[in-house]
Amino acid sequence: MAEVVRSLGLISGTSMDGIDVAVIDTDGERVAAFGPTATFAYAPNLRTRLLAMAASPGVASAADEHNAEAELTDAHAAIVNVFAKANNMDLSDIAVIGFHGQTILHRPADRLTRQFGDGARLAGALAVDVVNDFRAADVAAGGQGAPLASLYHRALAAGLQHPIAVLNVGGVSNVTYIDGDEALAFDTGPGNALLDDWIARHTGATHDEGGKHAAAGKVDAGVLAKLLNEPYFEQHPPKSLDRNDFDPAPVDSLTLTDGAATLVEFTAQSVARALPHLPAPPLRWLVCGGGRHNPVIMSRLTEVLAVPCDPVEAVGWNGDALEAQAFAFLAVRSLRGLPLSLPSTTGVPQPMRGGVLHKAPAVAA
């Protein structure tokens, strides 16, 4: 049996609402223990810059991109130090940090994916080994490079009744279908990104707190039909999306509340359109990501999926930390040379190793 080590995971998802941190003890195949977790908001000016770069990739100069990547990396280093101090944790006890970084560009059809985050800089700042660049090898080999949390979901769900689906409603939504050792994964469609952008545009808030605007609105059937008229939903998995792959222009004519209600319905209906691509109907859906905090999203998912649809906390998982835990898990798999993705999860031709190791600088005697 492989050695269990302590690993720390870091990720900011496509919603760009902040940086999640989580610690687990793992051998890369099972989870022996869960450690502390936390979320830290991005500085507003950094978030604005990153959103702009993701919206218009390639427009910023190389110098601006370099500076943004350095700033993002330094923000991660500062957060890890704050996190360690708050939890009385000695970073020397961490065997590896799984550093996902921030996705700025994801076009697997063109074999392109870019996550901001300088692994060597982070390893130097924290004096801990760092694994980053998790998606590049998969995309270079012809895979979608996403979703990557699937093998972690499979490990967590080993003791639950199958078939089961784990749905992550982040900026983009993705599903992992699990039945025994079988894991099938793909992006289903929009998650929170379009809704968050809509709310920010009309109110200045970062999200629809408690689903209050969506709950007060009515779904516009015509606009919803235009949104759902996308060939992506008919494509067979594996498949993946970028944050900006869906055009929200049809919603522009709606009021704040009707637009919010329609975008929530768009998310729910796109998940329902994943059902024909699954080997069998899941007995239950477990939901992670920020979307599970929106009661309107959860209500609509339960209605359209017609089976129990619960936040992952119902089975004892931490939905706010799941993605960060996944990259802690994948970092250890990377160290062990185990696959991070499978043909059934990203469409890569064969089980694919990944990640790039950056060793911490040697300490002078």
PDB file of N, CA and C in Angstrom, residues 167 169 173 188 264-265 267-272 285-288 291-292 294-310:
ATOM      1  N   LEU A 167     -22.575  16.463  -9.436  1.00  0.00           N
ATOM      2  CA  LEU A 167     -22.718  17.631 -10.294  1.00  0.00           C
ATOM      3  C   LEU A 167     -22.047  18.830  -9.638  1.00  0.00           C
ATOM      4  N   VAL A 169     -21.715  22.662  -9.856  1.00  0.00           N
ATOM      5  CA  VAL A 169     -22.271  23.874 -10.441  1.00  0.00           C
ATOM      6  C   VAL A 169     -21.369  25.034 -10.028  1.00  0.00           C
ATOM      7  N   SER A 173     -20.928  24.093 -15.382  1.00  0.00           N
ATOM      8  CA  SER A 173     -21.370  22.888 -14.667  1.00  0.00           C
ATOM      9  C   SER A 173     -20.752  21.650 -15.306  1.00  0.00           C
ATOM     10  N   THR A 188     -21.652  19.954 -18.597  1.00  0.00           N
ATOM     11  CA  THR A 188     -23.046  19.899 -19.038  1.00  0.00           C
ATOM     12  C   THR A 188     -23.504  21.198 -19.690  1.00  0.00           C
ATOM     13  N   VAL A 264     -31.199  30.773 -14.552  1.00  0.00           N
ATOM     14  CA  VAL A 264     -31.249  29.598 -13.668  1.00  0.00           C
ATOM     15  C   VAL A 264     -31.871  28.413 -14.404  1.00  0.00           C
ATOM     16  N   GLU A 265     -32.946  28.675 -15.125  1.00  0.00           N
ATOM     17  CA  GLU A 265     -33.601  27.597 -15.867  1.00  0.00           C
ATOM     18  C   GLU A 265     -32.688  27.053 -16.960  1.00  0.00           C
ATOM     19  N   THR A 267     -29.441  26.818 -16.792  1.00  0.00           N
ATOM     20  CA  THR A 267     -28.525  25.899 -16.110  1.00  0.00           C
ATOM     21  C   THR A 267     -29.201  24.560 -15.844  1.00  0.00           C
ATOM     22  N   ALA A 268     -30.415  24.594 -15.282  1.00  0.00           N
ATOM     23  CA  ALA A 268     -31.110  23.355 -14.922  1.00  0.00           C
ATOM     24  C   ALA A 268     -31.433  22.528 -16.163  1.00  0.00           C
ATOM     25  N   GLN A 269     -31.935  23.158 -17.215  1.00  0.00           N
ATOM     26  CA  GLN A 269     -32.305  22.413 -18.417  1.00  0.00           C
ATOM     27  C   GLN A 269     -31.084  21.842 -19.129  1.00  0.00           C
ATOM     28  N   SER A 270     -29.965  22.543 -19.053  1.00  0.00           N
ATOM     29  CA  SER A 270     -28.757  22.002 -19.687  1.00  0.00           C
ATOM     30  C   SER A 270     -28.267  20.760 -18.951  1.00  0.00           C
ATOM     31  N   VAL A 271     -28.442  20.727 -17.626  1.00  0.00           N
ATOM     32  CA  VAL A 271     -28.106  19.514 -16.876  1.00  0.00           C
ATOM     33  C   VAL A 271     -29.035  18.377 -17.285  1.00  0.00           C
ATOM     34  N   ALA A 272     -30.319  18.672 -17.425  1.00  0.00           N
ATOM     35  CA  ALA A 272     -31.273  17.637 -17.844  1.00  0.00           C
ATOM     36  C   ALA A 272     -30.904  17.073 -19.210  1.00  0.00           C
ATOM     37  N   TRP A 285     -28.431  12.564  -7.382  1.00  0.00           N
ATOM     38  CA  TRP A 285     -27.455  13.576  -7.786  1.00  0.00           C
ATOM     39  C   TRP A 285     -26.959  14.289  -6.545  1.00  0.00           C
ATOM     40  N   LEU A 286     -25.652  14.401  -6.434  1.00  0.00           N
ATOM     41  CA  LEU A 286     -25.031  15.153  -5.351  1.00  0.00           C
ATOM     42  C   LEU A 286     -24.411  16.404  -5.952  1.00  0.00           C
ATOM     43  N   VAL A 287     -24.718  17.561  -5.379  1.00  0.00           N
ATOM     44  CA  VAL A 287     -24.343  18.836  -5.991  1.00  0.00           C
ATOM     45  C   VAL A 287     -23.289  19.546  -5.151  1.00  0.00           C
ATOM     46  N   CYS A 288     -22.218  19.956  -5.820  1.00  0.00           N
ATOM     47  CA  CYS A 288     -21.192  20.764  -5.181  1.00  0.00           C
ATOM     48  C   CYS A 288     -21.052  22.068  -5.957  1.00  0.00           C
ATOM     49  N   GLY A 291     -23.316  26.811  -6.857  1.00  0.00           N
ATOM     50  CA  GLY A 291     -24.720  26.726  -7.233  1.00  0.00           C
ATOM     51  C   GLY A 291     -25.594  26.027  -6.219  1.00  0.00           C
ATOM     52  N   ARG A 292     -25.010  25.162  -5.399  1.00  0.00           N
ATOM     53  CA  ARG A 292     -25.833  24.450  -4.428  1.00  0.00           C
ATOM     54  C   ARG A 292     -26.352  25.375  -3.335  1.00  0.00           C
ATOM     55  N   ASN A 294     -27.782  28.188  -4.017  1.00  0.00           N
ATOM     56  CA  ASN A 294     -28.909  28.910  -4.595  1.00  0.00           C
ATOM     57  C   ASN A 294     -30.135  27.999  -4.550  1.00  0.00           C
ATOM     58  N   PRO A 295     -31.102  28.306  -3.691  1.00  0.00           N
ATOM     59  CA  PRO A 295     -32.248  27.394  -3.542  1.00  0.00           C
ATOM     60  C   PRO A 295     -33.090  27.269  -4.806  1.00  0.00           C
ATOM     61  N   VAL A 296     -33.079  28.288  -5.657  1.00  0.00           N
ATOM     62  CA  VAL A 296     -33.849  28.188  -6.894  1.00  0.00           C
ATOM     63  C   VAL A 296     -33.184  27.192  -7.836  1.00  0.00           C
ATOM     64  N   ILE A 297     -31.867  27.245  -7.940  1.00  0.00           N
ATOM     65  CA  ILE A 297     -31.152  26.253  -8.760  1.00  0.00           C
ATOM     66  C   ILE A 297     -31.423  24.850  -8.238  1.00  0.00           C
ATOM     67  N   MET A 298     -31.318  24.647  -6.938  1.00  0.00           N
ATOM     68  CA  MET A 298     -31.510  23.310  -6.364  1.00  0.00           C
ATOM     69  C   MET A 298     -32.939  22.813  -6.583  1.00  0.00           C
ATOM     70  N   SER A 299     -33.904  23.704  -6.447  1.00  0.00           N
ATOM     71  CA  SER A 299     -35.301  23.316  -6.663  1.00  0.00           C
ATOM     72  C   SER A 299     -35.546  22.917  -8.111  1.00  0.00           C
ATOM     73  N   ARG A 300     -35.000  23.690  -9.024  1.00  0.00           N
ATOM     74  CA  ARG A 300     -35.198  23.381 -10.434  1.00  0.00           C
ATOM     75  C   ARG A 300     -34.473  22.096 -10.835  1.00  0.00           C
ATOM     76  N   LEU A 301     -33.288  21.869 -10.295  1.00  0.00           N
ATOM     77  CA  LEU A 301     -32.581  20.623 -10.598  1.00  0.00           C
ATOM     78  C   LEU A 301     -33.377  19.417 -10.116  1.00  0.00           C
ATOM     79  N   THR A 302     -33.910  19.484  -8.909  1.00  0.00           N
ATOM     80  CA  THR A 302     -34.710  18.372  -8.372  1.00  0.00           C
ATOM     81  C   THR A 302     -35.917  18.111  -9.260  1.00  0.00           C
ATOM     82  N   GLU A 303     -36.535  19.196  -9.751  1.00  0.00           N
ATOM     83  CA  GLU A 303     -37.731  19.060 -10.587  1.00  0.00           C
ATOM     84  C   GLU A 303     -37.386  18.418 -11.932  1.00  0.00           C
ATOM     85  N   VAL A 304     -36.344  18.910 -12.598  1.00  0.00           N
ATOM     86  CA  VAL A 304     -36.075  18.438 -13.962  1.00  0.00           C
ATOM     87  C   VAL A 304     -35.395  17.070 -13.976  1.00  0.00           C
ATOM     88  N   LEU A 305     -34.683  16.716 -12.902  1.00  0.00           N
ATOM     89  CA  LEU A 305     -33.983  15.430 -12.879  1.00  0.00           C
ATOM     90  C   LEU A 305     -34.849  14.314 -12.300  1.00  0.00           C
ATOM     91  N   ALA A 306     -35.870  14.688 -11.531  1.00  0.00           N
ATOM     92  CA  ALA A 306     -36.902  13.755 -11.054  1.00  0.00           C
ATOM     93  C   ALA A 306     -36.373  12.648 -10.153  1.00  0.00           C
ATOM     94  N   VAL A 307     -35.226  12.879  -9.511  1.00  0.00           N
ATOM     95  CA  VAL A 307     -34.699  11.980  -8.481  1.00  0.00           C
ATOM     96  C   VAL A 307     -34.112  12.871  -7.390  1.00  0.00           C
ATOM     97  N   PRO A 308     -33.771  12.298  -6.220  1.00  0.00           N
ATOM     98  CA  PRO A 308     -33.174  13.139  -5.178  1.00  0.00           C
ATOM     99  C   PRO A 308     -31.952  13.899  -5.688  1.00  0.00           C
ATOM    100  N   CYS A 309     -31.902  15.163  -5.353  1.00  0.00           N
ATOM    101  CA  CYS A 309     -30.824  16.052  -5.784  1.00  0.00           C
ATOM    102  C   CYS A 309     -30.416  16.856  -4.548  1.00  0.00           C
ATOM    103  N   ASP A 310     -29.290  16.488  -3.955  1.00  0.00           N
ATOM    104  CA  ASP A 310     -28.925  17.017  -2.648  1.00  0.00           C
ATOM    105  C   ASP A 310     -27.548  17.666  -2.681  1.00  0.00           C
TER     106      ASP A 310
END
